[in-house]
Amino acid sequence: MKAFTFKKYGATDVLNPEILEKPNPKSNQVLVKIHATSVTAGDWRVRSATPFPIRFHAGLLKPKNTLLGHEFAGVVEMVGEEVAEFRVGDRVFGSMGMKSGTYAEYVAVDVESALAKIPEGLGFEEAAVVPIGFLSAYHFLQKVNLQPKMKVLIHGVSGSVGSAMLQLAKAKDAYVVGVCSSKNASWVRKWGADQVISYEREDFAQLPEKFDLIINAVGKTSFREIKHLLKSEGRYLSNDAALADYLDLLTQTLRGKKEQIIVGIAEQKKEDLAVIQSLLEAKKVKPYLDRVYRFEEIPAAHAYVEKGRKAGNVAIQVA
Ligand SMILES: NC(=O)c1ccc[n+]([C@@H]2O[C@H](COP(=O)([O-])OP(=O)(O)OC[C@H]3O[C@@H](n4cnc5c(N)ncnc54)[C@H](OP(=O)(O)O)[C@@H]3O)[C@@H](O)[C@H]2O)c1
């Protein structure tokens, strides 16, 4: 099968086409013919080992797994003998979690991992960019008890995780203020934000109002920078926390305010994807595509995503 692999960390030219053996599904797996995958912020970070500690998971001197790609949409081509949930021909989408391996024509997937049928009416490219953004956003938002009319500020609202946070918060009827560049402001308004602040024109840290929840979705702010904007019971959540946030979490915990700062790594759970699947079916959320690249253009897609300026998501057509 055709694939894109990387044998060392580095710039986009470490990604190269290669012909690999088609995987054989185990008894609890399905073999998916991939029609679309994505390039996420996590993909370029692993490719370039940025920041350095990524190597502790991905391989110290070189990548342990040479196949990148964390999410996919495609069609079930074979099912293992223990699999009852899926049949040959099902249109499915899912996340590989901390594993990877979707820059290829086929992937063998455990049925207990984040795997589900694609909702009616959703194309492969759209379905392929759902899991990472939405599962990450859902994981973190479950840790806060979001109520209707609560005031939420999302910094980095125009990215993959940010746009999913925005839609999940709106599905709970929260009032959402999004922060992004002027270039992406009109998109964010269309995606449902009640108010959009361009960080090029206005310093959100000077806002007079206070928030129930502030989300740092792309690591361009910190608890220290925003804590004066939180209500007394307000929470700060970051899926892209820097060391300062972890130190502040430690300080807050020692002061008995351990609930105020939420950081960590999102789990990619099957039951959470089922929730996202029903929200998609009910048309309460949808994935937003910035660009779609062909399979041979994976290095170019990496170069674009690495700029950190995309609006929503970038998909790759595989078949
Ligand atoms: N903890 C976890 O489990 C977890 C899970 C998923 C992702 N992540 C991490 O979370 C981060 C975000 O992921 P992502 O996929 O959402 O990234 P992304 O889609 O690549 O983020 C790009 C967005 O960042 C915005 N941005 C850039 N500079 C900004 C600034 N100064 N202020 C505000 N927004 C700015 C850009 O908007 P403008 O062009 O409008 O500036 C663009 O829309 C990544 O570092 C990723 O690795 C962590």
Tab-separated table of C-alpha atoms and ligand atoms in Angstrom:
chain	number	residue	atom	x	y	z
A	1	MET	CA	0.000	0.000	0.000
A	2	LYS	CA	1.140	3.590	-0.526
A	3	ALA	CA	2.244	5.467	2.588
A	4	PHE	CA	4.202	8.501	3.782
A	5	THR	CA	6.869	7.755	6.382
A	6	PHE	CA	9.535	9.681	8.310
A	7	LYS	CA	12.709	7.984	9.539
A	8	LYS	CA	14.196	10.986	11.372
A	9	TYR	CA	12.928	14.180	12.981
A	10	GLY	CA	13.191	17.388	10.974
A	11	ALA	CA	11.630	19.724	8.397
A	12	THR	CA	8.913	18.630	5.952
A	13	ASP	CA	11.476	16.911	3.679
A	14	VAL	CA	11.822	14.061	6.201
A	15	LEU	CA	8.378	12.920	4.994
A	16	ASN	CA	8.763	10.556	2.039
A	17	PRO	CA	6.519	8.216	0.035
A	18	GLU	CA	7.051	4.507	0.656
A	19	ILE	CA	5.321	1.250	-0.286
A	20	LEU	CA	4.432	-0.780	2.826
A	21	GLU	CA	2.760	-4.134	3.509
A	22	LYS	CA	-1.008	-3.881	3.925
A	23	PRO	CA	-1.779	-4.600	7.628
A	24	ASN	CA	-3.618	-7.759	8.684
A	25	PRO	CA	-6.407	-7.099	11.212
A	26	LYS	CA	-6.329	-9.075	14.487
A	27	SER	CA	-9.480	-10.766	15.813
A	28	ASN	CA	-10.638	-7.574	17.627
A	29	GLN	CA	-9.736	-5.210	14.775
A	30	VAL	CA	-11.188	-3.950	11.511
A	31	LEU	CA	-9.143	-3.160	8.423
A	32	VAL	CA	-10.110	0.298	7.161
A	33	LYS	CA	-9.408	1.473	3.621
A	34	ILE	CA	-8.584	5.101	4.358
A	35	HIS	CA	-10.279	7.667	2.123
A	36	ALA	CA	-9.130	10.729	4.064
A	37	THR	CA	-6.827	11.663	6.922
A	38	SER	CA	-5.622	15.018	8.290
A	39	VAL	CA	-2.565	17.007	9.236
A	40	THR	CA	-2.924	18.252	12.815
A	41	ALA	CA	-0.740	20.442	15.015
A	42	GLY	CA	0.247	17.203	16.787
A	43	ASP	CA	1.522	15.728	13.487
A	44	TRP	CA	3.979	18.517	12.697
A	45	ARG	CA	5.078	18.628	16.329
A	46	VAL	CA	5.943	14.899	16.283
A	47	ARG	CA	7.585	15.181	12.826
A	48	SER	CA	9.901	17.931	14.067
A	49	ALA	CA	10.111	16.746	17.732
A	50	THR	CA	8.837	20.146	18.951
A	51	PRO	CA	9.075	20.617	21.876
A	52	PHE	CA	11.963	18.288	22.736
A	53	PRO	CA	10.081	16.224	25.420
A	54	ILE	CA	7.931	14.769	22.589
A	55	ARG	CA	10.928	12.472	22.037
A	56	PHE	CA	10.294	10.759	25.391
A	57	HIS	CA	7.082	9.393	23.904
A	58	ALA	CA	7.868	9.271	20.156
A	59	GLY	CA	11.462	8.006	20.345
A	60	LEU	CA	14.564	9.661	21.794
A	61	LEU	CA	16.930	9.675	18.792
A	62	LYS	CA	14.532	8.829	15.955
A	63	PRO	CA	10.810	8.111	15.601
A	64	LYS	CA	9.776	4.673	16.920
A	65	ASN	CA	6.729	4.685	14.651
A	66	THR	CA	7.657	5.903	11.160
A	67	LEU	CA	4.006	6.304	10.122
A	68	LEU	CA	2.383	9.573	11.176
A	69	GLY	CA	-1.292	10.605	11.025
A	70	HIS	CA	-3.715	10.395	13.942
A	71	GLU	CA	-7.237	10.448	12.488
A	72	PHE	CA	-9.000	8.904	9.511
A	73	ALA	CA	-12.234	8.306	7.632
A	74	GLY	CA	-12.767	5.357	5.317
A	75	VAL	CA	-14.553	2.095	4.619
A	76	VAL	CA	-14.273	-1.205	6.520
A	77	GLU	CA	-12.669	-3.750	4.206
A	78	MET	CA	-12.184	-6.709	6.604
A	79	VAL	CA	-13.407	-7.529	10.114
A	80	GLY	CA	-11.679	-9.712	12.734
A	81	GLU	CA	-13.599	-12.833	13.880
A	82	GLU	CA	-14.546	-11.305	17.287
A	83	VAL	CA	-15.957	-8.090	15.769
A	84	ALA	CA	-19.755	-7.777	15.856
A	85	GLU	CA	-20.191	-3.992	15.767
A	86	PHE	CA	-18.923	-3.309	12.242
A	87	ARG	CA	-19.429	-4.934	8.836
A	88	VAL	CA	-17.523	-4.850	5.565
A	89	GLY	CA	-18.620	-1.719	3.699
A	90	ASP	CA	-19.369	0.437	6.787
A	91	ARG	CA	-18.212	4.051	6.462
A	92	VAL	CA	-16.210	4.736	9.634
A	93	PHE	CA	-14.086	7.471	11.214
A	94	GLY	CA	-11.826	7.507	14.222
A	95	SER	CA	-8.728	8.529	16.117
A	96	MET	CA	-5.573	6.501	16.705
A	97	GLY	CA	-5.085	8.331	20.047
A	98	MET	CA	-1.410	8.446	21.021
A	99	LYS	CA	-0.593	5.904	18.326
A	100	SER	CA	-0.390	7.032	14.710
A	101	GLY	CA	-0.450	5.396	11.285
A	102	THR	CA	-3.027	7.019	9.039
A	103	TYR	CA	-0.668	8.413	6.351
A	104	ALA	CA	-1.368	5.203	4.448
A	105	GLU	CA	-3.991	3.473	2.331
A	106	TYR	CA	-5.006	1.043	5.083
A	107	VAL	CA	-5.023	0.918	8.865
A	108	ALA	CA	-5.973	-1.876	11.271
A	109	VAL	CA	-8.004	-0.411	14.138
A	110	ASP	CA	-9.055	-1.891	17.507
A	111	VAL	CA	-12.845	-1.758	17.714
A	112	GLU	CA	-12.603	-0.638	21.354
A	113	SER	CA	-10.689	2.494	20.326
A	114	ALA	CA	-12.343	5.755	19.205
A	115	LEU	CA	-14.058	4.339	16.110
A	116	ALA	CA	-17.632	4.996	14.925
A	117	LYS	CA	-19.804	5.036	11.821
A	118	ILE	CA	-19.746	8.284	9.831
A	119	PRO	CA	-23.030	10.176	10.178
A	120	GLU	CA	-25.208	10.340	7.075
A	121	GLY	CA	-24.351	13.249	4.789
A	122	LEU	CA	-20.790	13.799	6.046
A	123	GLY	CA	-18.044	13.402	3.423
A	124	PHE	CA	-14.782	11.544	4.084
A	125	GLU	CA	-12.662	14.721	4.247
A	126	GLU	CA	-15.033	16.340	6.746
A	127	ALA	CA	-15.333	13.173	8.847
A	128	ALA	CA	-11.547	12.702	8.938
A	129	VAL	CA	-10.964	16.015	10.735
A	130	VAL	CA	-13.585	15.476	13.454
A	131	PRO	CA	-11.960	13.116	15.983
A	132	ILE	CA	-8.840	14.911	17.296
A	133	GLY	CA	-10.341	18.406	17.596
A	134	PHE	CA	-13.719	17.359	18.951
A	135	LEU	CA	-12.538	14.540	21.229
A	136	SER	CA	-9.893	16.825	22.750
A	137	ALA	CA	-12.403	19.645	23.245
A	138	TYR	CA	-15.021	17.266	24.679
A	139	HIS	CA	-12.511	15.669	27.062
A	140	PHE	CA	-11.595	19.033	28.592
A	141	LEU	CA	-15.118	20.506	28.634
A	142	GLN	CA	-16.388	17.491	30.581
A	143	LYS	CA	-14.191	18.691	33.455
A	144	VAL	CA	-16.179	21.929	33.780
A	145	ASN	CA	-19.876	22.031	34.463
A	146	LEU	CA	-20.820	24.363	31.643
A	147	GLN	CA	-24.283	25.895	32.136
A	148	PRO	CA	-26.467	28.003	29.791
A	149	LYS	CA	-25.496	31.708	29.682
A	150	MET	CA	-22.112	31.117	31.327
A	151	LYS	CA	-19.499	33.457	29.849
A	152	VAL	CA	-16.674	31.640	28.093
A	153	LEU	CA	-13.612	33.184	26.426
A	154	ILE	CA	-11.710	31.021	23.919
A	155	HIS	CA	-8.217	32.209	23.019
A	156	GLY	CA	-7.164	30.568	19.725
A	157	VAL	CA	-10.806	29.937	18.791
A	158	SER	CA	-10.070	29.576	15.042
A	159	GLY	CA	-7.938	26.418	15.297
A	160	SER	CA	-8.991	22.802	15.246
A	161	VAL	CA	-9.492	22.440	19.012
A	162	GLY	CA	-10.715	26.044	19.387
A	163	SER	CA	-13.459	25.689	16.754
A	164	ALA	CA	-14.612	22.444	18.416
A	165	MET	CA	-14.590	24.085	21.883
A	166	LEU	CA	-16.654	26.946	20.459
A	167	GLN	CA	-19.323	24.662	19.010
A	168	LEU	CA	-19.519	22.390	22.072
A	169	ALA	CA	-19.855	25.453	24.339
A	170	LYS	CA	-22.594	26.881	22.073
A	171	ALA	CA	-24.367	23.494	22.135
A	172	LYS	CA	-24.598	24.071	25.933
A	173	ASP	CA	-25.957	27.576	25.260
A	174	ALA	CA	-22.951	29.355	26.767
A	175	TYR	CA	-22.089	32.937	25.743
A	176	VAL	CA	-18.798	32.665	23.826
A	177	VAL	CA	-16.217	35.351	23.159
A	178	GLY	CA	-13.558	34.187	20.694
A	179	VAL	CA	-10.062	35.630	20.258
A	180	CYS	CA	-8.281	35.213	16.892
A	181	SER	CA	-6.683	37.275	14.109
A	182	SER	CA	-8.725	39.686	11.955
A	183	LYS	CA	-8.263	37.246	9.031
A	184	ASN	CA	-10.243	34.514	10.824
A	185	ALA	CA	-12.759	36.739	12.661
A	186	SER	CA	-15.544	36.419	10.064
A	187	TRP	CA	-15.219	32.611	10.084
A	188	VAL	CA	-15.467	32.503	13.858
A	189	ARG	CA	-18.619	34.646	13.769
A	190	LYS	CA	-20.151	32.241	11.219
A	191	TRP	CA	-19.217	29.301	13.442
A	192	GLY	CA	-21.411	30.770	16.193
A	193	ALA	CA	-19.308	33.010	18.466
A	194	ASP	CA	-21.357	35.722	20.188
A	195	GLN	CA	-18.439	38.147	20.121
A	196	VAL	CA	-15.059	38.058	18.362
A	197	ILE	CA	-11.956	39.967	19.414
A	198	SER	CA	-9.093	40.393	16.974
A	199	TYR	CA	-5.852	40.171	18.919
A	200	GLU	CA	-4.308	42.452	16.278
A	201	ARG	CA	-6.706	45.277	17.148
A	202	GLU	CA	-7.570	44.827	20.810
A	203	ASP	CA	-5.884	43.481	23.930
A	204	PHE	CA	-8.372	40.992	25.357
A	205	ALA	CA	-6.531	41.120	28.700
A	206	GLN	CA	-7.917	44.674	29.132
A	207	LEU	CA	-11.571	43.552	28.841
A	208	PRO	CA	-13.753	44.962	31.657
A	209	GLU	CA	-15.990	41.850	31.994
A	210	LYS	CA	-15.253	38.634	33.920
A	211	PHE	CA	-15.624	35.047	32.683
A	212	ASP	CA	-16.789	31.730	34.106
A	213	LEU	CA	-14.332	29.878	31.881
A	214	ILE	CA	-11.253	30.923	29.905
A	215	ILE	CA	-9.861	28.430	27.407
A	216	ASN	CA	-6.284	28.671	26.138
A	217	ALA	CA	-6.690	26.571	22.980
A	218	VAL	CA	-3.400	27.284	21.142
A	219	GLY	CA	-0.959	28.068	23.937
A	220	LYS	CA	-0.679	31.783	23.167
A	221	THR	CA	-1.731	32.962	26.624
A	222	SER	CA	-1.380	31.668	30.187
A	223	PHE	CA	-3.143	31.557	33.553
A	224	ARG	CA	-0.888	34.394	34.773
A	225	GLU	CA	-1.980	36.610	31.883
A	226	ILE	CA	-5.733	36.033	32.272
A	227	LYS	CA	-6.421	35.297	35.953
A	228	HIS	CA	-7.753	38.838	36.598
A	229	LEU	CA	-10.490	38.114	33.989
A	230	LEU	CA	-11.896	35.134	35.928
A	231	LYS	CA	-14.946	35.325	38.185
A	232	SER	CA	-14.266	34.159	41.763
A	233	GLU	CA	-15.363	30.586	40.874
A	234	GLY	CA	-14.064	30.897	37.298
A	235	ARG	CA	-11.886	28.195	35.727
A	236	TYR	CA	-8.934	28.276	33.358
A	237	LEU	CA	-8.482	25.408	30.924
A	238	SER	CA	-5.569	24.778	28.556
A	239	ASN	CA	-5.042	21.937	26.093
A	240	ASP	CA	-1.690	23.570	25.239
A	241	ALA	CA	-0.264	24.530	28.618
A	242	ALA	CA	3.277	25.805	29.138
A	243	LEU	CA	5.455	25.109	32.189
A	244	ALA	CA	4.184	28.316	33.878
A	245	ASP	CA	0.630	26.888	33.902
A	246	TYR	CA	1.823	23.670	35.560
A	247	LEU	CA	3.716	25.702	38.197
A	248	ASP	CA	0.601	27.816	38.821
A	249	LEU	CA	-1.480	24.640	39.100
A	250	LEU	CA	0.922	23.443	41.810
A	251	THR	CA	0.657	26.775	43.657
A	252	GLN	CA	-3.155	26.775	43.404
A	253	THR	CA	-3.320	23.184	44.650
A	254	LEU	CA	-1.162	24.082	47.677
A	255	ARG	CA	-3.604	26.970	48.343
A	256	GLY	CA	-6.561	24.564	48.169
A	257	LYS	CA	-7.814	25.949	44.797
A	258	LYS	CA	-6.967	22.820	42.852
A	259	GLU	CA	-10.080	23.048	40.677
A	260	GLN	CA	-9.190	26.390	39.087
A	261	ILE	CA	-6.598	25.284	36.502
A	262	ILE	CA	-7.224	22.390	34.128
A	263	VAL	CA	-4.384	21.080	31.958
A	264	GLY	CA	-3.261	17.688	30.658
A	265	ILE	CA	-3.522	15.312	27.731
A	266	ALA	CA	-6.927	14.457	26.245
A	267	GLU	CA	-7.971	10.818	26.117
A	268	GLN	CA	-9.551	9.743	22.833
A	269	LYS	CA	-12.459	7.570	23.964
A	270	LYS	CA	-14.907	5.472	21.974
A	271	GLU	CA	-17.868	6.579	24.120
A	272	ASP	CA	-16.936	10.248	23.585
A	273	LEU	CA	-16.847	9.763	19.797
A	274	ALA	CA	-20.375	8.318	20.066
A	275	VAL	CA	-21.478	11.591	21.715
A	276	ILE	CA	-19.808	13.644	18.964
A	277	GLN	CA	-21.400	11.371	16.342
A	278	SER	CA	-24.888	12.147	17.737
A	279	LEU	CA	-24.137	15.898	17.907
A	280	LEU	CA	-23.096	15.748	14.227
A	281	GLU	CA	-26.270	13.850	13.357
A	282	ALA	CA	-28.363	16.441	15.213
A	283	LYS	CA	-26.468	19.167	13.252
A	284	LYS	CA	-25.411	20.804	16.552
A	285	VAL	CA	-21.741	20.751	15.507
A	286	LYS	CA	-19.845	20.420	12.247
A	287	PRO	CA	-16.208	20.170	11.184
A	288	TYR	CA	-14.684	23.129	9.338
A	289	LEU	CA	-12.222	22.545	6.523
A	290	ASP	CA	-9.654	25.164	5.675
A	291	ARG	CA	-7.807	23.224	2.960
A	292	VAL	CA	-7.831	19.744	1.392
A	293	TYR	CA	-4.531	18.397	0.014
A	294	ARG	CA	-3.845	15.329	-2.146
A	295	PHE	CA	-1.933	12.409	-0.597
A	296	GLU	CA	1.304	13.296	-2.462
A	297	GLU	CA	1.054	16.804	-0.967
A	298	ILE	CA	1.388	15.716	2.681
A	299	PRO	CA	4.715	17.619	3.067
A	300	ALA	CA	3.061	20.812	1.718
A	301	ALA	CA	0.130	20.302	4.094
A	302	HIS	CA	2.620	20.004	6.990
A	303	ALA	CA	4.293	23.261	5.940
A	304	TYR	CA	0.912	25.026	5.943
A	305	VAL	CA	-0.282	23.631	9.293
A	306	GLU	CA	3.084	24.379	10.920
A	307	LYS	CA	2.516	28.104	10.222
A	308	GLY	CA	-0.159	27.886	12.943
A	309	ARG	CA	-2.655	30.111	11.091
A	310	LYS	CA	-5.238	27.693	9.713
A	311	ALA	CA	-8.968	28.283	10.073
A	312	GLY	CA	-10.356	24.991	11.365
A	313	ASN	CA	-8.797	21.893	9.839
A	314	VAL	CA	-6.658	20.501	7.019
A	315	ALA	CA	-7.663	17.198	5.396
A	316	ILE	CA	-5.721	14.842	3.112
A	317	GLN	CA	-7.462	12.908	0.307
A	318	VAL	CA	-6.069	9.378	0.324
A	319	ALA	CA	-8.350	7.507	-2.072
B	1	LIG	N1	-3.593	18.428	25.434
B	1	LIG	C1	-4.063	17.690	24.452
B	1	LIG	O1	-4.469	16.545	24.645
B	1	LIG	C2	-4.126	18.274	23.063
B	1	LIG	C3	-5.055	17.781	22.130
B	1	LIG	C4	-5.104	18.372	20.874
B	1	LIG	C5	-4.226	19.409	20.557
B	1	LIG	N2	-3.322	19.820	21.485
B	1	LIG	C6	-2.413	20.944	21.190
B	1	LIG	O2	-3.206	22.113	21.218
B	1	LIG	C7	-2.656	23.069	20.334
B	1	LIG	C8	-3.729	23.573	19.422
B	1	LIG	O3	-4.116	22.548	18.525
B	1	LIG	P1	-4.972	22.910	17.238
B	1	LIG	O4	-5.033	21.674	16.435
B	1	LIG	O5	-6.238	23.595	17.618
B	1	LIG	O6	-3.988	23.949	16.545
B	1	LIG	P2	-4.168	24.680	15.175
B	1	LIG	O7	-5.485	24.340	14.568
B	1	LIG	O8	-2.945	24.463	14.362
B	1	LIG	O9	-4.160	26.206	15.661
B	1	LIG	C9	-4.048	27.202	14.705
B	1	LIG	C10	-4.815	28.411	15.182
B	1	LIG	O10	-4.041	29.133	16.150
B	1	LIG	C11	-4.435	30.465	16.058
B	1	LIG	N3	-3.428	31.413	16.561
B	1	LIG	C12	-2.152	31.542	16.141
B	1	LIG	N4	-1.530	32.522	16.836
B	1	LIG	C13	-2.459	33.005	17.726
B	1	LIG	C14	-2.424	34.011	18.743
B	1	LIG	N5	-1.305	34.733	18.990
B	1	LIG	N6	-3.534	34.214	19.460
B	1	LIG	C15	-4.660	33.518	19.247
B	1	LIG	N7	-4.765	32.547	18.283
B	1	LIG	C16	-3.673	32.292	17.551
B	1	LIG	C17	-4.588	30.668	14.551
B	1	LIG	O11	-5.547	31.653	14.384
B	1	LIG	P3	-5.219	33.079	13.761
B	1	LIG	O12	-4.606	32.810	12.386
B	1	LIG	O13	-6.556	33.690	13.716
B	1	LIG	O14	-4.242	33.720	14.662
B	1	LIG	C18	-5.082	29.318	14.035
B	1	LIG	O15	-6.465	29.322	13.792
B	1	LIG	C19	-1.487	22.382	19.615
B	1	LIG	O16	-0.284	22.752	20.247
B	1	LIG	C20	-1.756	20.918	19.821
B	1	LIG	O17	-0.578	20.160	19.787
B	1	LIG	C21	-3.251	19.277	22.719
